[in-house]
Amino acid sequence: MFKSLPVVAELMEAVLFDLGHTLIDYYCDWRGPEQRGVERIYQLVSETSPAPVDRSEFTAYLTERLVRARERKKEDMVEVPLTELLGGCLERYGCLDEVTLQEGLEIFYGVLLEERQLVPGAVELLERLSDRGLVIGLISDVAFGLPSEFPLRDMKHFGLDQYFDDMVFSTDVGLRKPHPKVFKIALSNLGVSASDAMYIGNSLFHDIKGAKGVGMKAVLKRSVFCVHEDGVEPDHTVSQLKEIESLINAV
């Protein structure tokens, strides 16, 4: 499906990565974690709301808000923070306060942890790239629009954070990939030009389209989320992270 394109040898100064399903796997189908999150938020609200809460009405309400947020993210490439979405939900049911909101965020983060695992070769690759003196960056859309503190926890848990010179999260900049500004912010923070940088991600739409749109080299890492996107071709395609290092001087 994805073919490798002819490339010109040139030295890359910087390598930037996507996080979810590129360095850390979370889930194969987002609908499962989202449904579990909604169910557990209902339990939280039913225990803290001053009035009885109908399960079906609540589930329909929160699910609809999540769907609308997802559509907006896709169409406008803007981030919809979960703090905003969940805060509105808790306020509707009379139980919004700082403690309950944090509990709600932890619930949605918790459903991601149930299937979280490190992608094989991630630490080894980052260590080798760092040893070679390459600048290393991250551009990540955060699942559910969670605050960036949550993916940072994952990176620290697996020992990934120490290798990055800069990290850009969607909830910090208010935009999601493939918006060009997200990539330009990352390049500016790292002090490198697009032509000297390579980006690795698992989505043709979010990662490859975004990176190539600003002039970066783009490498697609195969995953269950590799959905065809008309007119978008990666510079190279890999199945495993260990293949990346050999591409640094080739793309």
mmCIF file of C-alpha atoms in Angstrom:
data_model
loop_
_atom_site.group_PDB
_atom_site.id
_atom_site.type_symbol
_atom_site.label_atom_id
_atom_site.label_comp_id
_atom_site.label_asym_id
_atom_site.label_seq_id
_atom_site.Cartn_x
_atom_site.Cartn_y
_atom_site.Cartn_z
ATOM 1 C CA MET A 1 0.000 0.000 0.000
ATOM 2 C CA PHE A 2 2.730 2.445 0.980
ATOM 3 C CA LYS A 3 5.819 2.418 -1.191
ATOM 4 C CA SER A 4 9.211 3.875 -0.440
ATOM 5 C CA LEU A 5 9.999 6.868 -2.620
ATOM 6 C CA PRO A 6 13.409 7.759 -4.091
ATOM 7 C CA VAL A 7 15.411 9.780 -1.591
ATOM 8 C CA VAL A 8 18.483 11.980 -1.665
ATOM 9 C CA ALA A 9 21.249 11.460 0.872
ATOM 10 C CA GLU A 10 21.600 14.372 3.225
ATOM 11 C CA LEU A 11 22.392 14.719 6.891
ATOM 12 C CA MET A 12 19.456 15.391 9.173
ATOM 13 C CA GLU A 13 20.001 17.729 12.110
ATOM 14 C CA ALA A 14 16.782 16.892 13.926
ATOM 15 C CA VAL A 15 14.411 13.971 14.279
ATOM 16 C CA LEU A 16 10.898 14.569 15.593
ATOM 17 C CA PHE A 17 8.404 11.944 16.684
ATOM 18 C CA ASP A 18 4.720 11.439 17.201
ATOM 19 C CA LEU A 19 3.959 9.777 20.555
ATOM 20 C CA GLY A 20 0.829 7.598 20.474
ATOM 21 C CA HIS A 21 1.260 4.422 18.409
ATOM 22 C CA THR A 22 4.704 5.571 17.336
ATOM 23 C CA LEU A 23 6.608 5.389 20.634
ATOM 24 C CA ILE A 24 3.849 4.258 23.010
ATOM 25 C CA ASP A 25 0.856 2.088 22.112
ATOM 26 C CA TYR A 26 -2.400 2.840 23.925
ATOM 27 C CA TYR A 27 -5.350 1.083 22.257
ATOM 28 C CA CYS A 28 -6.413 -0.493 18.976
ATOM 29 C CA ASP A 29 -9.861 1.107 18.969
ATOM 30 C CA TRP A 30 -10.534 4.444 20.738
ATOM 31 C CA ARG A 31 -14.227 3.603 21.171
ATOM 32 C CA GLY A 32 -13.553 1.112 23.954
ATOM 33 C CA PRO A 33 -11.569 3.475 26.200
ATOM 34 C CA GLU A 34 -13.996 6.315 25.488
ATOM 35 C CA GLN A 35 -17.003 4.206 26.469
ATOM 36 C CA ARG A 36 -15.322 3.045 29.666
ATOM 37 C CA GLY A 37 -14.420 6.643 30.443
ATOM 38 C CA VAL A 38 -18.024 7.802 30.022
ATOM 39 C CA GLU A 39 -19.294 4.990 32.245
ATOM 40 C CA ARG A 40 -16.821 5.813 35.009
ATOM 41 C CA ILE A 41 -17.531 9.540 34.796
ATOM 42 C CA TYR A 42 -21.200 8.684 35.288
ATOM 43 C CA GLN A 43 -20.303 6.861 38.499
ATOM 44 C CA LEU A 44 -18.328 9.894 39.677
ATOM 45 C CA VAL A 45 -21.163 12.299 38.877
ATOM 46 C CA SER A 46 -23.845 10.086 40.395
ATOM 47 C CA GLU A 47 -21.859 10.023 43.647
ATOM 48 C CA THR A 48 -21.191 13.776 43.799
ATOM 49 C CA SER A 49 -24.228 15.409 42.182
ATOM 50 C CA PRO A 50 -26.762 16.955 44.602
ATOM 51 C CA ALA A 51 -29.609 15.438 42.557
ATOM 52 C CA PRO A 52 -30.245 11.993 41.048
ATOM 53 C CA VAL A 53 -28.612 11.488 37.646
ATOM 54 C CA ASP A 54 -30.253 9.365 34.959
ATOM 55 C CA ARG A 55 -27.662 7.000 33.493
ATOM 56 C CA SER A 56 -28.967 6.927 29.915
ATOM 57 C CA GLU A 57 -29.467 10.698 29.756
ATOM 58 C CA PHE A 58 -25.999 11.355 31.149
ATOM 59 C CA THR A 59 -24.326 8.839 28.850
ATOM 60 C CA ALA A 60 -26.028 10.313 25.794
ATOM 61 C CA TYR A 61 -25.114 13.862 26.844
ATOM 62 C CA LEU A 62 -21.413 13.247 27.491
ATOM 63 C CA THR A 63 -21.030 10.998 24.452
ATOM 64 C CA GLU A 64 -22.545 13.687 22.223
ATOM 65 C CA ARG A 65 -20.121 16.283 23.603
ATOM 66 C CA LEU A 66 -17.200 13.967 22.904
ATOM 67 C CA VAL A 67 -18.421 13.332 19.355
ATOM 68 C CA ARG A 68 -18.809 17.056 18.669
ATOM 69 C CA ALA A 69 -15.336 17.711 20.059
ATOM 70 C CA ARG A 70 -13.877 14.986 17.862
ATOM 71 C CA GLU A 71 -15.560 16.436 14.766
ATOM 72 C CA ARG A 72 -14.258 19.917 15.554
ATOM 73 C CA LYS A 73 -10.743 18.596 16.021
ATOM 74 C CA LYS A 74 -10.885 16.891 12.640
ATOM 75 C CA GLU A 75 -12.473 19.767 10.718
ATOM 76 C CA ASP A 76 -10.798 22.804 12.278
ATOM 77 C CA MET A 77 -7.597 21.221 13.655
ATOM 78 C CA VAL A 78 -8.223 22.929 16.998
ATOM 79 C CA GLU A 79 -7.780 21.213 20.326
ATOM 80 C CA VAL A 80 -10.801 20.888 22.585
ATOM 81 C CA PRO A 81 -9.361 20.558 26.109
ATOM 82 C CA LEU A 82 -10.933 17.834 28.211
ATOM 83 C CA THR A 83 -10.828 20.235 31.162
ATOM 84 C CA GLU A 84 -13.257 22.462 29.252
ATOM 85 C CA LEU A 85 -15.496 19.642 28.041
ATOM 86 C CA LEU A 86 -15.581 17.789 31.342
ATOM 87 C CA GLY A 87 -15.899 21.000 33.338
ATOM 88 C CA GLY A 88 -19.058 21.895 31.436
ATOM 89 C CA CYS A 89 -20.459 18.440 32.087
ATOM 90 C CA LEU A 90 -19.774 18.573 35.823
ATOM 91 C CA GLU A 91 -21.232 22.069 36.036
ATOM 92 C CA ARG A 92 -24.421 20.877 34.332
ATOM 93 C CA TYR A 93 -24.909 18.281 37.054
ATOM 94 C CA GLY A 94 -23.969 20.580 39.927
ATOM 95 C CA CYS A 95 -20.739 18.917 40.950
ATOM 96 C CA LEU A 96 -17.993 21.062 39.445
ATOM 97 C CA ASP A 97 -15.066 21.728 41.748
ATOM 98 C CA GLU A 98 -11.314 21.398 41.397
ATOM 99 C CA VAL A 99 -11.112 18.025 43.123
ATOM 100 C CA THR A 100 -13.919 16.412 41.118
ATOM 101 C CA LEU A 101 -12.578 17.788 37.838
ATOM 102 C CA GLN A 102 -9.150 16.318 38.562
ATOM 103 C CA GLU A 103 -10.781 12.993 39.415
ATOM 104 C CA GLY A 104 -12.558 13.092 36.072
ATOM 105 C CA LEU A 105 -9.314 13.743 34.205
ATOM 106 C CA GLU A 106 -7.656 10.880 36.070
ATOM 107 C CA ILE A 107 -10.532 8.613 35.021
ATOM 108 C CA PHE A 108 -10.013 9.293 31.328
ATOM 109 C CA TYR A 109 -6.264 8.922 31.756
ATOM 110 C CA GLY A 110 -6.834 5.672 33.605
ATOM 111 C CA VAL A 111 -8.670 4.027 30.709
ATOM 112 C CA LEU A 112 -5.643 4.729 28.512
ATOM 113 C CA LEU A 113 -3.323 3.008 30.984
ATOM 114 C CA GLU A 114 -5.223 -0.262 30.669
ATOM 115 C CA GLU A 115 -3.693 -0.931 27.243
ATOM 116 C CA ARG A 116 -0.544 1.209 27.461
ATOM 117 C CA GLN A 117 2.721 -0.377 26.375
ATOM 118 C CA LEU A 118 6.046 0.790 25.047
ATOM 119 C CA VAL A 119 6.637 0.263 21.339
ATOM 120 C CA PRO A 120 9.571 -2.156 20.950
ATOM 121 C CA GLY A 121 12.851 -0.404 20.239
ATOM 122 C CA ALA A 122 11.713 3.075 21.313
ATOM 123 C CA VAL A 123 14.242 3.639 24.106
ATOM 124 C CA GLU A 124 17.085 2.067 22.150
ATOM 125 C CA LEU A 125 16.420 4.250 19.104
ATOM 126 C CA LEU A 126 16.189 7.469 21.103
ATOM 127 C CA GLU A 127 19.388 6.645 22.951
ATOM 128 C CA ARG A 128 21.286 6.024 19.712
ATOM 129 C CA LEU A 129 19.980 9.210 18.097
ATOM 130 C CA SER A 130 20.916 11.192 21.191
ATOM 131 C CA ASP A 131 24.411 9.673 21.214
ATOM 132 C CA ARG A 132 24.843 10.817 17.617
ATOM 133 C CA GLY A 133 24.164 14.388 18.699
ATOM 134 C CA LEU A 134 20.882 14.758 16.839
ATOM 135 C CA VAL A 135 18.271 17.200 18.085
ATOM 136 C CA ILE A 136 15.174 15.258 19.155
ATOM 137 C CA GLY A 137 11.653 16.658 19.333
ATOM 138 C CA LEU A 138 8.088 15.522 19.890
ATOM 139 C CA ILE A 139 4.789 16.680 18.394
ATOM 140 C CA SER A 140 1.793 14.945 19.927
ATOM 141 C CA ASP A 141 -1.975 15.253 19.827
ATOM 142 C CA VAL A 142 -3.120 14.297 23.315
ATOM 143 C CA ALA A 143 -5.817 11.624 23.591
ATOM 144 C CA PHE A 144 -9.205 13.014 24.677
ATOM 145 C CA GLY A 145 -7.626 16.475 24.913
ATOM 146 C CA LEU A 146 -6.074 15.658 28.291
ATOM 147 C CA PRO A 147 -3.605 18.176 29.764
ATOM 148 C CA SER A 148 0.005 17.555 28.739
ATOM 149 C CA GLU A 149 0.915 16.457 32.262
ATOM 150 C CA PHE A 150 -0.641 13.078 31.455
ATOM 151 C CA PRO A 151 1.394 12.058 28.375
ATOM 152 C CA LEU A 152 4.438 13.419 30.211
ATOM 153 C CA ARG A 153 3.725 10.883 32.948
ATOM 154 C CA ASP A 154 3.797 8.129 30.342
ATOM 155 C CA MET A 155 7.067 9.362 28.900
ATOM 156 C CA LYS A 156 8.669 9.502 32.332
ATOM 157 C CA HIS A 157 7.272 6.064 33.199
ATOM 158 C CA PHE A 158 9.047 4.533 30.216
ATOM 159 C CA GLY A 159 12.136 6.750 30.488
ATOM 160 C CA LEU A 160 11.542 8.531 27.182
ATOM 161 C CA ASP A 161 11.417 12.143 28.368
ATOM 162 C CA GLN A 162 15.155 12.412 29.040
ATOM 163 C CA TYR A 163 15.965 12.161 25.325
ATOM 164 C CA PHE A 164 13.843 15.063 24.085
ATOM 165 C CA ASP A 165 15.099 18.600 23.567
ATOM 166 C CA ASP A 166 11.552 19.927 23.184
ATOM 167 C CA MET A 167 7.998 18.595 23.267
ATOM 168 C CA VAL A 168 4.904 20.178 21.731
ATOM 169 C CA PHE A 169 1.501 18.936 22.899
ATOM 170 C CA SER A 170 -1.819 19.851 21.298
ATOM 171 C CA THR A 171 -3.367 20.940 24.581
ATOM 172 C CA ASP A 172 -0.533 23.412 25.159
ATOM 173 C CA VAL A 173 -0.733 25.103 21.751
ATOM 174 C CA GLY A 174 -4.494 24.765 21.166
ATOM 175 C CA LEU A 175 -4.060 23.115 17.768
ATOM 176 C CA ARG A 176 -3.863 19.577 16.445
ATOM 177 C CA LYS A 177 -1.971 17.983 13.595
ATOM 178 C CA PRO A 178 -1.833 18.421 10.640
ATOM 179 C CA HIS A 179 -2.122 22.175 11.308
ATOM 180 C CA PRO A 180 1.140 23.651 9.964
ATOM 181 C CA LYS A 181 1.557 25.970 12.943
ATOM 182 C CA VAL A 182 2.065 22.994 15.262
ATOM 183 C CA PHE A 183 5.025 21.795 13.221
ATOM 184 C CA LYS A 184 6.423 25.305 12.818
ATOM 185 C CA ILE A 185 6.296 25.847 16.583
ATOM 186 C CA ALA A 186 8.241 22.631 17.143
ATOM 187 C CA LEU A 187 10.883 23.530 14.557
ATOM 188 C CA SER A 188 11.245 27.031 15.986
ATOM 189 C CA ASN A 189 11.616 25.692 19.525
ATOM 190 C CA LEU A 190 14.357 23.347 18.353
ATOM 191 C CA GLY A 191 16.076 26.007 16.256
ATOM 192 C CA VAL A 192 16.167 23.924 13.068
ATOM 193 C CA SER A 193 14.794 24.391 9.575
ATOM 194 C CA ALA A 194 12.195 22.070 8.074
ATOM 195 C CA SER A 195 14.593 20.903 5.367
ATOM 196 C CA ASP A 196 16.999 19.639 8.034
ATOM 197 C CA ALA A 197 14.363 17.753 10.018
ATOM 198 C CA MET A 198 12.636 14.404 9.745
ATOM 199 C CA TYR A 199 9.308 13.480 11.335
ATOM 200 C CA ILE A 200 8.143 9.974 12.218
ATOM 201 C CA GLY A 201 4.481 9.186 12.839
ATOM 202 C CA ASN A 202 1.809 6.563 12.260
ATOM 203 C CA SER A 203 -0.922 8.619 10.564
ATOM 204 C CA LEU A 204 -0.892 9.728 6.940
ATOM 205 C CA PHE A 205 -3.394 12.509 7.641
ATOM 206 C CA HIS A 206 -2.088 13.875 10.926
ATOM 207 C CA ASP A 207 1.625 13.129 10.729
ATOM 208 C CA ILE A 208 2.761 12.736 7.133
ATOM 209 C CA LYS A 209 0.499 15.402 5.647
ATOM 210 C CA GLY A 210 1.423 17.849 8.411
ATOM 211 C CA ALA A 211 5.173 17.283 8.242
ATOM 212 C CA LYS A 212 5.436 17.385 4.461
ATOM 213 C CA GLY A 213 3.193 20.436 4.389
ATOM 214 C CA VAL A 214 5.911 22.496 6.081
ATOM 215 C CA GLY A 215 8.796 20.965 4.140
ATOM 216 C CA MET A 216 9.983 18.231 6.502
ATOM 217 C CA LYS A 217 10.942 14.724 5.463
ATOM 218 C CA ALA A 218 8.271 12.330 6.685
ATOM 219 C CA VAL A 219 8.498 8.661 7.640
ATOM 220 C CA LEU A 220 5.393 6.574 8.205
ATOM 221 C CA LYS A 221 5.526 3.903 10.899
ATOM 222 C CA ARG A 222 3.001 1.238 10.072
ATOM 223 C CA SER A 223 0.252 0.669 12.636
ATOM 224 C CA VAL A 224 -3.417 -0.303 12.822
ATOM 225 C CA PHE A 225 -4.164 3.387 12.257
ATOM 226 C CA CYS A 226 -2.520 3.573 8.815
ATOM 227 C CA VAL A 227 -5.587 4.694 6.874
ATOM 228 C CA HIS A 228 -5.188 5.675 3.218
ATOM 229 C CA GLU A 229 -5.190 9.396 2.524
ATOM 230 C CA ASP A 230 -5.499 10.569 -1.081
ATOM 231 C CA GLY A 231 -2.534 12.568 -2.288
ATOM 232 C CA VAL A 232 -0.362 11.907 0.768
ATOM 233 C CA GLU A 233 2.828 9.858 0.344
ATOM 234 C CA PRO A 234 5.534 9.393 2.983
ATOM 235 C CA ASP A 235 9.180 9.695 1.999
ATOM 236 C CA HIS A 236 9.688 6.275 3.513
ATOM 237 C CA THR A 237 7.710 3.614 5.372
ATOM 238 C CA VAL A 238 8.929 1.387 8.202
ATOM 239 C CA SER A 239 7.373 -1.418 10.194
ATOM 240 C CA GLN A 240 9.682 -1.218 13.205
ATOM 241 C CA LEU A 241 11.482 1.611 14.957
ATOM 242 C CA LYS A 242 14.839 -0.109 14.573
ATOM 243 C CA GLU A 243 14.646 0.705 10.854
ATOM 244 C CA ILE A 244 14.696 4.459 11.517
ATOM 245 C CA GLU A 245 18.377 4.944 12.284
ATOM 246 C CA SER A 246 19.445 3.640 8.884
ATOM 247 C CA LEU A 247 17.227 6.276 7.249
ATOM 248 C CA ILE A 248 18.748 9.300 8.971
ATOM 249 C CA ASN A 249 21.429 9.752 6.320
ATOM 250 C CA ALA A 250 19.140 8.611 3.513
ATOM 251 C CA VAL A 251 16.101 10.863 3.746
#
